[in-house]
Coordinates of C-alpha atoms and ligand atoms in Angstrom, one line a residue:
Chain A
X1 CA -1.1 28.7 -29.0
X2 CA -0.5 26.5 -32.1
X3 CA -3.3 25.6 -34.3
X4 CA -4.0 22.1 -35.5
X5 CA -4.9 21.8 -39.1
X6 CA -8.0 19.9 -39.8
X7 CA -5.9 17.6 -42.0
X8 CA -4.0 16.4 -39.0
X9 CA -7.1 16.1 -36.9
X10 CA -8.8 14.0 -39.5
X11 CA -5.8 12.3 -40.7
X12 CA -6.7 9.0 -39.1
X13 CA -6.1 7.3 -42.4
X14 CA -6.1 8.3 -46.0
X15 CA -9.7 9.3 -46.6
X16 CA -10.8 7.2 -49.5
X17 CA -14.1 7.9 -51.0
X18 CA -16.5 5.2 -50.2
X19 CA -18.3 3.6 -53.1
X20 CA -21.9 4.4 -52.8
X21 CA -23.6 1.4 -51.1
X22 CA -26.3 -0.4 -52.9
X23 CA -29.5 1.5 -52.1
X24 CA -31.0 -1.5 -50.3
X25 CA -31.2 0.1 -46.9
X26 CA -31.0 -2.2 -44.0
X27 CA -31.6 -5.8 -44.9
X28 CA -30.6 -7.6 -41.7
X29 CA -32.4 -7.2 -38.4
X30 CA -29.2 -6.2 -36.6
X31 CA -28.6 -3.1 -38.6
X32 CA -25.8 -0.7 -37.8
X33 CA -22.9 -1.2 -35.5
X34 CA -23.0 -3.8 -32.7
X35 CA -23.7 -1.1 -30.2
X36 CA -25.8 1.1 -32.4
X37 CA -29.4 2.0 -31.8
X38 CA -30.7 -1.5 -32.5
X39 CA -29.8 -3.0 -29.2
X40 CA -29.9 0.0 -26.9
X41 CA -32.7 2.3 -25.8
X42 CA -32.5 5.6 -27.8
X43 CA -32.1 7.8 -24.7
X44 CA -29.2 5.6 -23.5
X45 CA -27.5 5.7 -27.0
X46 CA -27.9 9.4 -27.0
X47 CA -26.0 9.6 -23.8
X48 CA -23.2 7.2 -24.7
X49 CA -22.7 7.5 -28.4
X50 CA -19.7 9.8 -28.1
X51 CA -18.3 8.2 -25.0
X52 CA -15.1 6.4 -25.9
X53 CA -15.5 4.2 -22.9
X54 CA -18.9 2.9 -23.7
X55 CA -19.4 2.9 -27.4
X56 CA -17.0 0.8 -29.4
X57 CA -17.6 2.9 -32.4
X58 CA -16.9 6.1 -30.5
X59 CA -13.7 4.6 -29.3
X60 CA -12.3 5.1 -32.8
X61 CA -13.2 8.7 -33.0
X62 CA -13.1 10.3 -29.6
X63 CA -10.5 10.6 -27.0
X64 CA -10.9 10.3 -23.2
X65 CA -8.7 11.3 -20.4
X66 CA -8.5 10.5 -16.7
X67 CA -7.3 12.8 -14.0
X68 CA -5.8 11.3 -11.0
X69 CA -7.1 13.4 -8.2
X70 CA -8.3 10.7 -5.8
X71 CA -5.4 8.8 -4.2
X72 CA -7.2 7.5 -1.0
X73 CA -9.2 4.3 -0.9
X74 CA -11.7 2.8 1.6
X75 CA -11.3 -0.9 0.9
X76 CA -8.5 -3.3 0.2
X77 CA -8.6 -5.7 -2.7
X78 CA -6.4 -8.7 -3.1
X79 CA -5.4 -7.7 -6.6
X80 CA -4.3 -4.3 -5.4
X81 CA -1.1 -3.0 -3.9
X82 CA -1.7 0.5 -2.6
X83 CA 1.7 1.7 -3.6
X84 CA 0.3 1.7 -7.1
X85 CA -2.9 2.9 -8.8
X86 CA -6.2 1.2 -8.1
X87 CA -6.3 -1.9 -10.2
X88 CA -10.1 -1.7 -10.7
X89 CA -9.8 0.3 -13.9
X90 CA -6.2 1.2 -14.2
X91 CA -3.5 -1.2 -15.0
X92 CA -2.0 -2.6 -11.8
X93 CA 1.6 -1.7 -11.1
X94 CA 1.3 1.8 -12.4
X95 CA 1.9 5.0 -10.6
X96 CA 0.0 8.0 -11.9
X97 CA 0.8 11.6 -11.3
X98 CA -1.5 12.8 -8.5
X99 CA -3.1 16.2 -9.1
X100 CA -5.0 18.6 -7.0
X101 CA -8.4 19.7 -8.3
X102 CA -7.0 22.9 -9.5
X103 CA -4.2 21.2 -11.5
X104 CA -6.7 18.7 -12.9
X105 CA -8.9 21.4 -14.2
X106 CA -6.0 23.2 -15.9
X107 CA -4.9 19.9 -17.4
X108 CA -8.3 19.1 -18.8
X109 CA -8.6 22.6 -20.4
X110 CA -5.0 22.3 -21.9
X111 CA -5.8 18.9 -23.3
X112 CA -9.1 20.0 -24.7
X113 CA -7.5 22.8 -26.6
X114 CA -4.9 20.6 -28.1
X115 CA -6.9 17.4 -28.8
X116 CA -10.3 18.2 -30.3
X117 CA -11.3 14.6 -30.1
X118 CA -11.6 14.9 -26.4
X119 CA -15.1 14.1 -25.3
X120 CA -14.9 12.6 -21.9
X121 CA -13.1 13.2 -18.6
X122 CA -13.1 10.6 -15.9
X123 CA -11.9 10.2 -12.4
X124 CA -11.0 6.6 -11.6
X125 CA -8.4 7.0 -9.0
X126 CA -5.6 6.4 -8.4
X127 CA -7.6 5.3 -5.3
X128 CA -11.4 5.4 -5.1
X129 CA -13.0 8.5 -6.5
X130 CA -15.5 8.8 -3.7
X131 CA -13.2 7.9 -0.7
X132 CA -12.0 10.4 1.8
X133 CA -15.1 12.6 1.5
X134 CA -14.8 12.8 -2.4
X135 CA -13.6 16.4 -2.0
X136 CA -11.1 16.6 -4.9
X137 CA -13.4 14.6 -7.2
X138 CA -16.4 16.9 -6.6
X139 CA -14.4 20.1 -6.8
X140 CA -12.9 19.0 -10.1
X141 CA -16.3 18.2 -11.6
X142 CA -17.9 21.3 -10.3
X143 CA -15.4 23.5 -12.1
X144 CA -15.4 21.5 -15.3
X145 CA -19.1 21.4 -15.7
X146 CA -19.0 25.2 -15.6
X147 CA -15.9 25.8 -17.7
X148 CA -16.3 23.1 -20.4
X149 CA -19.9 22.0 -20.3
X150 CA -19.6 20.1 -23.7
X151 CA -17.3 17.6 -22.1
X152 CA -18.9 14.6 -20.5
X153 CA -17.9 13.6 -17.0
X154 CA -17.8 10.2 -15.4
X155 CA -16.3 8.5 -12.5
X156 CA -15.4 5.0 -11.3
X157 CA -15.9 3.7 -7.8
X158 CA -15.9 0.5 -5.8
X159 CA -19.4 1.5 -4.6
X160 CA -18.9 1.5 -0.9
X161 CA -19.4 5.3 -0.5
X162 CA -21.7 5.7 -3.5
X163 CA -25.0 5.8 -1.7
X164 CA -23.8 8.9 0.2
X165 CA -23.1 10.8 -3.1
X166 CA -25.7 10.0 -5.6
X167 CA -27.7 13.1 -4.9
X168 CA -24.6 15.2 -5.2
X169 CA -23.6 13.7 -8.5
X170 CA -27.0 14.3 -9.9
X171 CA -26.5 18.0 -9.2
X172 CA -23.2 17.9 -11.0
X173 CA -24.8 16.6 -14.2
X174 CA -22.6 13.4 -14.3
X175 CA -24.5 10.9 -16.3
X176 CA -22.1 7.9 -16.2
X177 CA -20.8 6.1 -13.1
X178 CA -18.8 2.9 -13.2
X179 CA -19.0 0.5 -10.2
X180 CA -16.5 -2.3 -9.9
X181 CA -18.6 -5.3 -8.7
X182 CA -16.7 -8.6 -8.4
X183 CA -19.3 -10.6 -6.4
X184 CA -22.9 -10.7 -5.3
X185 CA -22.2 -13.2 -2.6
X186 CA -20.1 -12.4 0.5
X187 CA -18.9 -16.0 0.6
X188 CA -17.1 -15.3 -2.7
X189 CA -16.3 -11.7 -1.7
X190 CA -14.2 -12.7 1.4
X191 CA -11.6 -14.2 -0.9
X192 CA -11.3 -10.9 -2.8
X193 CA -11.6 -8.2 -0.1
X194 CA -9.7 -8.7 3.2
X195 CA -11.2 -5.5 4.7
X196 CA -13.2 -2.4 4.2
X197 CA -13.4 0.9 6.1
X198 CA -17.0 1.9 6.7
X199 CA -18.9 3.9 9.3
X200 CA -15.7 4.7 11.2
X201 CA -14.7 1.1 11.5
X202 CA -12.5 -1.5 9.8
X203 CA -14.5 -4.6 8.9
X204 CA -12.9 -7.9 7.9
X205 CA -14.0 -11.3 6.7
X206 CA -17.5 -12.1 5.4
X207 CA -19.0 -9.1 7.2
X208 CA -16.8 -6.7 5.1
X209 CA -18.1 -8.3 1.9
X210 CA -21.7 -8.3 3.1
X211 CA -21.6 -4.5 3.7
X212 CA -19.8 -3.8 0.5
X213 CA -22.3 -5.9 -1.4
X214 CA -25.3 -4.2 0.2
X215 CA -23.8 -0.7 -0.5
X216 CA -23.1 -1.6 -4.1
X217 CA -26.6 -2.8 -4.8
X218 CA -28.1 0.2 -3.0
X219 CA -25.9 2.6 -4.9
X220 CA -26.8 0.9 -8.2
X221 CA -30.5 1.2 -7.5
X222 CA -30.1 4.9 -6.5
X223 CA -28.3 5.6 -9.7
X224 CA -31.1 4.1 -11.7
X225 CA -33.7 6.1 -9.8
X226 CA -31.7 9.3 -10.3
X227 CA -31.4 8.7 -14.1
X228 CA -27.6 8.3 -14.0
X229 CA -26.3 5.6 -16.3
X230 CA -24.4 2.8 -14.5
X231 CA -21.7 0.6 -16.0
X232 CA -20.3 -2.4 -14.1
X233 CA -16.7 -3.5 -14.2
X234 CA -15.8 -7.0 -13.0
X235 CA -12.4 -8.5 -12.6
X236 CA -12.3 -12.1 -13.7
X237 CA -10.4 -14.2 -11.2
X238 CA -10.1 -17.8 -12.3
X239 CA -11.2 -20.2 -9.5
X240 CA -12.6 -17.5 -7.3
X241 CA -15.3 -15.6 -9.2
X242 CA -15.2 -16.7 -12.8
X243 CA -18.5 -18.7 -12.9
X244 CA -20.0 -16.4 -10.3
X245 CA -19.7 -13.4 -12.6
X246 CA -22.8 -14.9 -14.4
X247 CA -24.7 -14.2 -11.2
X248 CA -23.2 -10.8 -11.0
X249 CA -24.3 -10.1 -14.6
X250 CA -27.9 -11.2 -13.7
X251 CA -28.1 -9.1 -10.6
X252 CA -26.7 -5.9 -12.0
X253 CA -28.8 -6.2 -15.1
X254 CA -31.9 -6.6 -12.9
X255 CA -30.9 -3.3 -11.3
X256 CA -30.7 -1.4 -14.5
X257 CA -26.9 -1.4 -15.3
X258 CA -26.6 -0.7 -19.1
X259 CA -23.1 -2.2 -19.7
X260 CA -21.1 -4.9 -18.1
X261 CA -17.3 -4.9 -18.6
X262 CA -15.4 -8.1 -17.7
X263 CA -11.7 -7.5 -17.4
X264 CA -9.0 -10.1 -16.8
X265 CA -7.2 -10.2 -13.5
X266 CA -3.7 -8.9 -14.1
X267 CA -1.5 -10.6 -11.6
X268 CA 2.2 -10.5 -11.3
X269 CA 4.4 -11.2 -8.2
X270 CA 6.4 -8.0 -9.1
X271 CA 3.3 -5.9 -8.3
X272 CA 3.4 -7.1 -4.7
X273 CA -0.4 -7.8 -4.6
X274 CA -1.8 -10.6 -2.5
X275 CA -2.9 -12.5 -5.7
X276 CA 0.4 -11.8 -7.3
X277 CA 2.3 -13.1 -4.4
X278 CA 0.1 -16.2 -3.9
X279 CA 0.4 -17.1 -7.6
X280 CA -3.2 -16.6 -8.4
X281 CA -3.3 -16.6 -12.2
X282 CA -5.3 -14.4 -14.6
X283 CA -7.6 -15.9 -17.3
X284 CA -6.3 -16.8 -20.8
X285 CA -7.8 -14.9 -23.8
X286 CA -10.1 -17.9 -24.5
X287 CA -11.4 -18.2 -21.0
X288 CA -12.1 -14.4 -20.9
X289 CA -13.9 -14.5 -24.2
X290 CA -16.0 -17.6 -23.3
X291 CA -17.2 -15.8 -20.1
X292 CA -17.9 -12.6 -22.0
X293 CA -19.9 -14.5 -24.6
X294 CA -21.9 -16.3 -21.9
X295 CA -22.7 -13.0 -20.1
X296 CA -23.6 -11.1 -23.2
X297 CA -27.2 -12.2 -23.6
X298 CA -29.3 -9.1 -24.2
X299 CA -27.1 -6.8 -22.1
X300 CA -24.3 -5.0 -23.8
X301 CA -20.9 -6.2 -22.8
X302 CA -18.1 -3.8 -23.1
X303 CA -15.0 -5.4 -24.5
X304 CA -12.8 -2.5 -25.4
X305 CA -11.9 -1.2 -22.0
X306 CA -8.1 -1.0 -21.9
X307 CA -7.7 -0.6 -18.2
X308 CA -5.9 2.7 -18.9
X309 CA -3.6 4.4 -16.5
X310 CA -5.5 6.7 -14.1
X311 CA -3.8 9.7 -15.8
X312 CA -4.2 8.4 -19.4
X313 CA -4.8 10.9 -22.2
X314 CA -5.7 10.1 -25.8
X315 CA -7.5 8.0 -28.4
X316 CA -7.6 4.2 -28.5
X317 CA -4.3 2.8 -27.2
X318 CA -2.5 6.0 -27.3
X319 CA -1.3 7.8 -24.2
X320 CA -0.2 11.4 -24.5
X321 CA -0.2 12.0 -20.7
X322 CA 3.5 12.9 -20.7
X323 CA 2.8 16.0 -22.7
X324 CA 0.5 17.2 -20.0
X325 CA 2.2 16.7 -16.7
X326 CA 1.2 19.0 -13.8
X327 CA 4.4 20.9 -14.2
X328 CA 3.8 21.5 -17.9
X329 CA 0.1 22.5 -17.6
X330 CA 0.8 24.9 -14.8
X331 CA 3.2 26.7 -17.2
X332 CA 0.9 26.5 -20.3
X333 CA -1.1 29.4 -21.3
X334 CA -4.5 27.8 -20.8
X335 CA -7.8 29.2 -22.2
X336 CA -9.9 28.9 -19.1
X337 CA -13.0 29.6 -21.0
X338 CA -14.1 26.5 -22.8
X339 CA -10.6 25.3 -23.9
X340 CA -11.0 25.3 -27.7
X341 CA -14.7 24.6 -27.9
X342 CA -15.1 25.5 -31.6
X343 CA -12.5 23.1 -32.8
X344 CA -14.1 20.3 -30.9
X345 CA -17.5 21.2 -32.4
X346 CA -16.1 21.1 -35.9
X347 CA -14.5 17.8 -35.3
X348 CA -17.7 16.3 -33.9
X349 CA -19.8 17.5 -36.9
X350 CA -17.3 15.8 -39.3
X351 CA -17.4 12.6 -37.4
X352 CA -21.2 12.4 -37.2
X353 CA -21.3 12.8 -41.0
X354 CA -18.7 10.0 -41.5
X355 CA -20.4 7.7 -39.1
X356 CA -23.7 8.0 -40.8
X357 CA -22.1 6.9 -44.1
X358 CA -20.4 4.0 -42.3
X359 CA -23.7 2.5 -41.1
X360 CA -24.8 2.2 -44.7
X361 CA -21.6 0.7 -46.1
X362 CA -21.5 -1.9 -43.2
X363 CA -25.0 -3.0 -44.0
X364 CA -24.0 -3.4 -47.7
X365 CA -21.0 -5.5 -46.7
X366 CA -23.1 -7.7 -44.5
X367 CA -25.5 -8.3 -47.4
X368 CA -22.5 -9.7 -49.4
X369 CA -21.9 -12.5 -47.0
X370 CA -25.5 -13.3 -46.2
X371 CA -25.2 -16.6 -48.1
X372 CA -22.7 -17.9 -45.6
X373 CA -25.1 -18.0 -42.6
X374 CA -24.3 -20.8 -40.2
X375 CA -20.6 -21.1 -41.1
X376 CA -18.1 -21.0 -38.3
X377 CA -16.8 -17.6 -37.2
X378 CA -13.1 -16.6 -37.4
X379 CA -11.1 -14.2 -35.4
X380 CA -9.0 -11.4 -37.0
X381 CA -6.4 -9.1 -35.4
X382 CA -6.3 -5.6 -36.7
X383 CA -3.6 -2.9 -36.4
X384 CA -5.4 0.5 -36.2
X385 CA -4.9 3.9 -34.8
X386 CA -8.5 4.9 -35.0
X387 CA -11.1 6.0 -37.5
X388 CA -12.3 2.4 -37.9
X389 CA -9.6 1.8 -40.5
X390 CA -6.7 -0.5 -40.9
X391 CA -4.1 2.2 -40.7
X392 CA -1.2 1.1 -38.5
X393 CA 2.0 -0.7 -39.5
X394 CA 2.5 -4.1 -38.0
X395 CA 5.7 -3.1 -36.3
X396 CA 4.3 0.1 -34.8
X397 CA 1.2 -1.4 -33.2
X398 CA 1.0 -1.3 -29.5
X399 CA -2.1 -3.3 -29.5
X400 CA -4.3 -5.3 -31.9
X401 CA -8.0 -5.1 -32.0
X402 CA -9.7 -8.5 -32.3
X403 CA -12.8 -8.9 -34.5
X404 CA -15.0 -12.0 -34.6
X405 CA -16.4 -12.4 -38.1
X406 CA -19.4 -14.4 -39.3
X407 CA -22.2 -13.9 -41.7
X408 CA -23.9 -11.5 -39.3
X409 CA -21.0 -9.1 -39.4
X410 CA -17.6 -8.3 -37.9
X411 CA -17.9 -7.7 -34.2
X412 CA -15.3 -6.2 -32.1
X413 CA -14.6 -8.6 -29.2
X414 CA -11.5 -7.3 -27.5
X415 CA -8.0 -6.0 -27.9
X416 CA -4.6 -7.4 -27.1
X417 CA -1.8 -5.3 -26.0
X418 CA 1.7 -6.1 -27.3
X419 CA 3.8 -3.3 -26.0
X420 CA 6.5 -4.6 -23.8
X421 CA 5.8 -3.4 -20.3
X422 CA 8.7 -4.7 -18.5
X423 CA 11.8 -2.8 -19.7
X424 CA 14.9 -4.6 -18.6
X425 CA 12.8 -7.3 -17.2
X426 CA 12.7 -10.8 -18.7
X427 CA 14.7 -9.9 -21.7
X428 CA 14.4 -13.3 -23.3
X429 CA 11.0 -12.5 -24.7
X430 CA 11.4 -11.4 -28.3
X431 CA 8.9 -8.9 -29.6
X432 CA 7.6 -10.9 -32.5
X433 CA 7.1 -14.0 -30.3
X434 CA 5.1 -12.0 -27.9
X435 CA 2.9 -10.7 -30.6
X436 CA 2.3 -14.1 -32.0
X437 CA 1.3 -15.4 -28.6
X438 CA -1.0 -12.5 -28.1
X439 CA -3.0 -13.1 -31.3
X440 CA -2.4 -16.8 -31.7
X441 CA -6.2 -17.5 -31.8
X442 CA -6.6 -15.4 -34.9
X443 CA -6.5 -16.7 -38.5
X444 CA -5.2 -13.4 -39.9
X445 CA -3.7 -10.0 -38.9
X446 CA -4.7 -6.9 -40.9
X447 CA -2.1 -4.2 -41.2
X448 CA -1.4 -1.2 -43.3
X449 CA 2.1 -2.5 -44.0
X450 CA 4.4 -5.3 -42.9
X451 CA 7.9 -6.5 -43.5
X452 CA 9.0 -9.8 -45.1
X453 CA 10.5 -11.3 -42.0
X454 CA 7.6 -10.9 -39.6
X455 CA 5.3 -12.1 -42.4
X456 CA 7.1 -15.3 -42.7
X457 CA 7.0 -16.0 -38.9
X458 CA 3.3 -15.2 -38.8
X459 CA 2.6 -17.6 -41.7
X460 CA 4.5 -20.3 -39.9
X461 CA 2.4 -19.7 -36.8
X462 CA -0.8 -20.1 -39.0
X463 CA -1.7 -16.4 -38.9
X464 CA -2.2 -14.8 -42.4
X465 CA -0.5 -11.4 -42.6
X466 CA -2.8 -9.3 -44.7
X467 CA -1.9 -5.8 -46.1
X468 CA -4.2 -5.7 -49.1
X469 CA -6.9 -3.8 -47.2
X470 CA -4.5 -1.1 -46.1
X471 CA -6.3 2.1 -45.1
X472 CA -9.7 0.5 -45.7
X473 CA -12.5 0.3 -43.2
X474 CA -12.1 -2.6 -40.8
X475 CA -15.5 -4.2 -40.8
X476 CA -16.0 -4.2 -44.5
X477 CA -12.5 -5.7 -45.1
X478 CA -13.0 -8.3 -42.5
X479 CA -16.2 -9.5 -44.2
X480 CA -14.5 -9.6 -47.6
X481 CA -11.7 -11.6 -46.1
X482 CA -14.2 -14.0 -44.5
X483 CA -15.8 -14.7 -47.8
X484 CA -12.4 -15.5 -49.4
X485 CA -11.3 -17.6 -46.4
X486 CA -14.4 -19.7 -46.4
X487 CA -14.2 -20.3 -50.2
X488 CA -10.5 -21.4 -49.8
X489 CA -11.5 -23.7 -46.9
X490 CA -14.1 -25.4 -48.9
X491 CA -11.8 -25.8 -51.9
X492 CA -9.2 -27.3 -49.6
X493 CA -6.4 -24.8 -50.4
X494 CA -6.1 -23.9 -46.7
X495 CA -6.7 -25.9 -43.5
X496 CA -8.7 -24.8 -40.5
X497 CA -6.8 -23.6 -37.4
X498 CA -8.3 -25.3 -34.4
X499 CA -7.9 -24.9 -30.6
X500 CA -5.3 -22.2 -30.5
X501 CA -5.4 -19.9 -27.4
X502 CA -3.7 -16.6 -26.8
X503 CA -1.9 -15.0 -23.8
X504 CA -3.2 -11.8 -22.2
X505 CA -0.3 -9.4 -21.8
X506 CA 0.4 -8.1 -18.4
X507 CA 1.4 -4.7 -17.4
X508 CA 1.0 -1.0 -17.8
X509 CA -0.4 0.5 -20.9
X510 CA 2.6 2.3 -22.1
X511 CA 6.2 1.1 -21.8
X512 CA 7.0 4.3 -20.0
X513 CA 7.3 3.8 -16.3
X514 CA 6.2 6.6 -14.0
Chain B
X1 CA -0.7 9.8 23.9
X2 CA -0.6 10.0 20.2
X3 CA 0.0 8.0 17.0
X4 CA 2.7 8.5 14.4
X5 CA 3.0 7.7 10.7
X6 CA 5.9 5.5 9.6
X7 CA 7.1 7.6 6.7
X8 CA 8.8 4.8 4.8
X9 CA 5.6 2.7 4.5
X10 CA 3.2 5.6 3.9
X11 CA 1.8 5.7 0.3
X12 CA 0.8 9.4 0.7
X13 CA -2.8 8.6 -0.1
X14 CA -4.3 11.0 2.4
X15 CA -7.1 8.6 3.6
X16 CA -6.1 9.2 7.2
X17 CA -6.2 13.0 6.9
X18 CA -9.9 12.8 5.9
X19 CA -10.9 10.6 8.7
X20 CA -9.1 12.3 11.7
X21 CA -11.8 13.9 13.9
X22 CA -9.2 16.3 15.3
X23 CA -7.5 17.6 12.2
X24 CA -4.3 16.3 13.7
X25 CA -3.0 15.0 10.3
X26 CA -1.5 17.3 7.7
X27 CA 0.6 17.1 4.6
X28 CA 4.1 18.4 5.1
X29 CA 7.1 18.2 2.9
X30 CA 5.9 15.4 0.8
X31 CA 4.4 13.2 3.5
X32 CA 1.6 13.0 6.0
X33 CA 2.4 13.7 9.7
X34 CA 0.4 13.6 12.9
X35 CA 0.5 16.5 15.3
X36 CA 1.0 14.8 18.7
X37 CA -0.5 17.7 20.5
X38 CA -3.8 17.4 18.6
X39 CA -3.9 13.6 18.4
X40 CA -6.2 12.0 21.1
X41 CA -5.9 8.5 19.7
X42 CA -9.5 9.1 19.0
X43 CA -10.4 8.2 22.6
X44 CA -14.0 9.1 23.5
X45 CA -14.8 9.7 19.9
X46 CA -14.4 6.3 18.2
X47 CA -13.7 2.7 19.2
X48 CA -10.4 2.7 17.3
X49 CA -8.0 5.2 16.0
X50 CA -9.5 6.2 12.7
X51 CA -6.2 6.8 10.9
X52 CA -5.0 3.3 11.7
X53 CA -8.3 1.8 10.7
X54 CA -8.3 3.3 7.2
X55 CA -4.6 3.2 6.4
X56 CA -3.9 0.7 3.6
X57 CA -0.2 0.4 4.6
X58 CA -0.8 -0.2 8.3
X59 CA 1.7 2.5 9.1
X60 CA -0.2 4.6 11.7
X61 CA 1.2 3.2 14.9
X62 CA 1.7 4.1 18.6
X63 CA 4.3 6.8 18.9
Ligands
SF4_1 S1 -10.0 2.4 -18.4 FE1 -11.6 1.6 -19.7 S2 -13.4 2.8 -19.3 FE2 -11.6 4.0 -18.6 S3 -10.9 5.2 -20.3 FE3 -9.8 3.4 -20.4 S4 -10.9 2.1 -21.8 FE4 -12.3 3.7 -21.1
SF4_2 S1 -5.5 8.5 16.2 FE1 -7.3 9.6 15.8 S2 -6.9 11.6 16.5 FE2 -4.9 10.6 16.3 S3 -4.2 11.2 14.3 FE3 -5.3 9.2 14.1 S4 -7.4 9.8 13.5 FE4 -6.4 11.7 14.3
SF4_3 S1 -3.6 6.5 5.3 FE1 -1.6 5.5 5.7 S2 -0.7 5.4 3.7 FE2 -2.4 6.8 3.5 S3 -1.4 8.8 3.8 FE3 -2.2 8.1 5.8 S4 -0.5 7.1 6.7 FE4 0.0 7.3 4.6

């Protein structure tokens, strides 16, 4: 067993000593991170703060993994082709390695020993985690809750079978469940779900959606009553449920869901889905953001979900799944008792200390731009590999994180993948052009380093390439940039960029094809 | 009187195996197969063959 040095664990960026923030404490009402304690009940925050799927901040420090133990499904969605993984959470067009419960448990323990950032294990497919009697899902969770009790467990489901399992899940100490809800009106649902299998029968048409809707709402209420947190995923399908998702947002909020995650439809004829074949398009970046902004209200919206592969392993955009295939983990010498618990504990303590400092320095940076209240926000793209720092080279970035910056702070609003999914596909796309399209609505891109050529093309496209904040914290840098930008705008040395939209990249998370 | 699985269309999801009331479906050599001796086409048990009703690939068909 090789030992990871703490340096490499913590080497998310060069650790620079933070200048001590002005001892002013918290001056604005929205203290802390956008999903910190200020807008979430303390007991909920306690449950989600280290969950990389639910807290944006935790996304930077903690890793998640999915194990693909549930290949069967009990409904058909028009954005899904069952030859591939479920498109609810995973990227469509991906095939994950299916595992038995026994293989999954070994895989989790092997990963936990290698990657101390690991804090959550989920089951999101490749089909529905609760279909076909939920046998593999429950068996996997039963064993993990005994062998590695410090790791959080969560699952995703379409909700059809959920009411049958809530009691069971309670006993397994699972505190997070994700339900994919795309409609609260069967009239809308019939255009999304051609059929469901329920109570020993295949249902079609409006009846199918009516049953699915009732089961989803019942399941959600049962979760609330059982004290299990519920997150809702919705797939935004322009022309079918885009405006309707406002109703979904209202209904799920009323039933106690704590997060709502709106994801773009990914639709490509090559995936062979109904929507792909009929030319149903997905939303543009601007359409997606506009809907997310409208839904936000006082309920947290989750914007960092990457629709990972159902067997993804890692931090942020990374996927180390290939190092832990079933074949490899069955050969590894796995510590079946806790899987490197001490190392994880050390890492967690370190991160807690760093995050406490961060809340103070963010508040100080916000105080610096307080005089700019009311000015227009800007979008900034950031190349990062975690730790809330600008620590990735432009050319190595597989995705960019998008921050919206105004006088109230720098808020994470989404990420744009730029990895080329389609190897040997449409080869006419050049990499740089793709990146520019993906972040075209931003005024700047923050990187640790960038070459002269891409810099020039970015400038021509009206995106300022910025490397002067290399290895600094993202939010503080974004605020400093915002102050400069607005000063330059008012002095007339730069012109405002108006009306640009960006393209949402299609395809699987990594360029590797299974 | 039995159903069979069209191997080429099967996605190997196992949904049918979980629904069969007679344990007629099993996983053999990388694919799911129906044992024609055990399969009753679900007659007397359900209105429709369960495997065909749940199969996403519509590949459980009359043998
Ligand atoms: S699919 Fe979304 S919710 Fe699941 S691990 Fe990835 S980012 Fe988190
Ligand atoms: S028809 Fe019924 S009995 Fe026959 S294999 Fe299918 S589910 Fe089993
Ligand atoms: S339900 Fe259909 S696709 Fe799935 S394993 Fe059975 S026959 Fe194959």
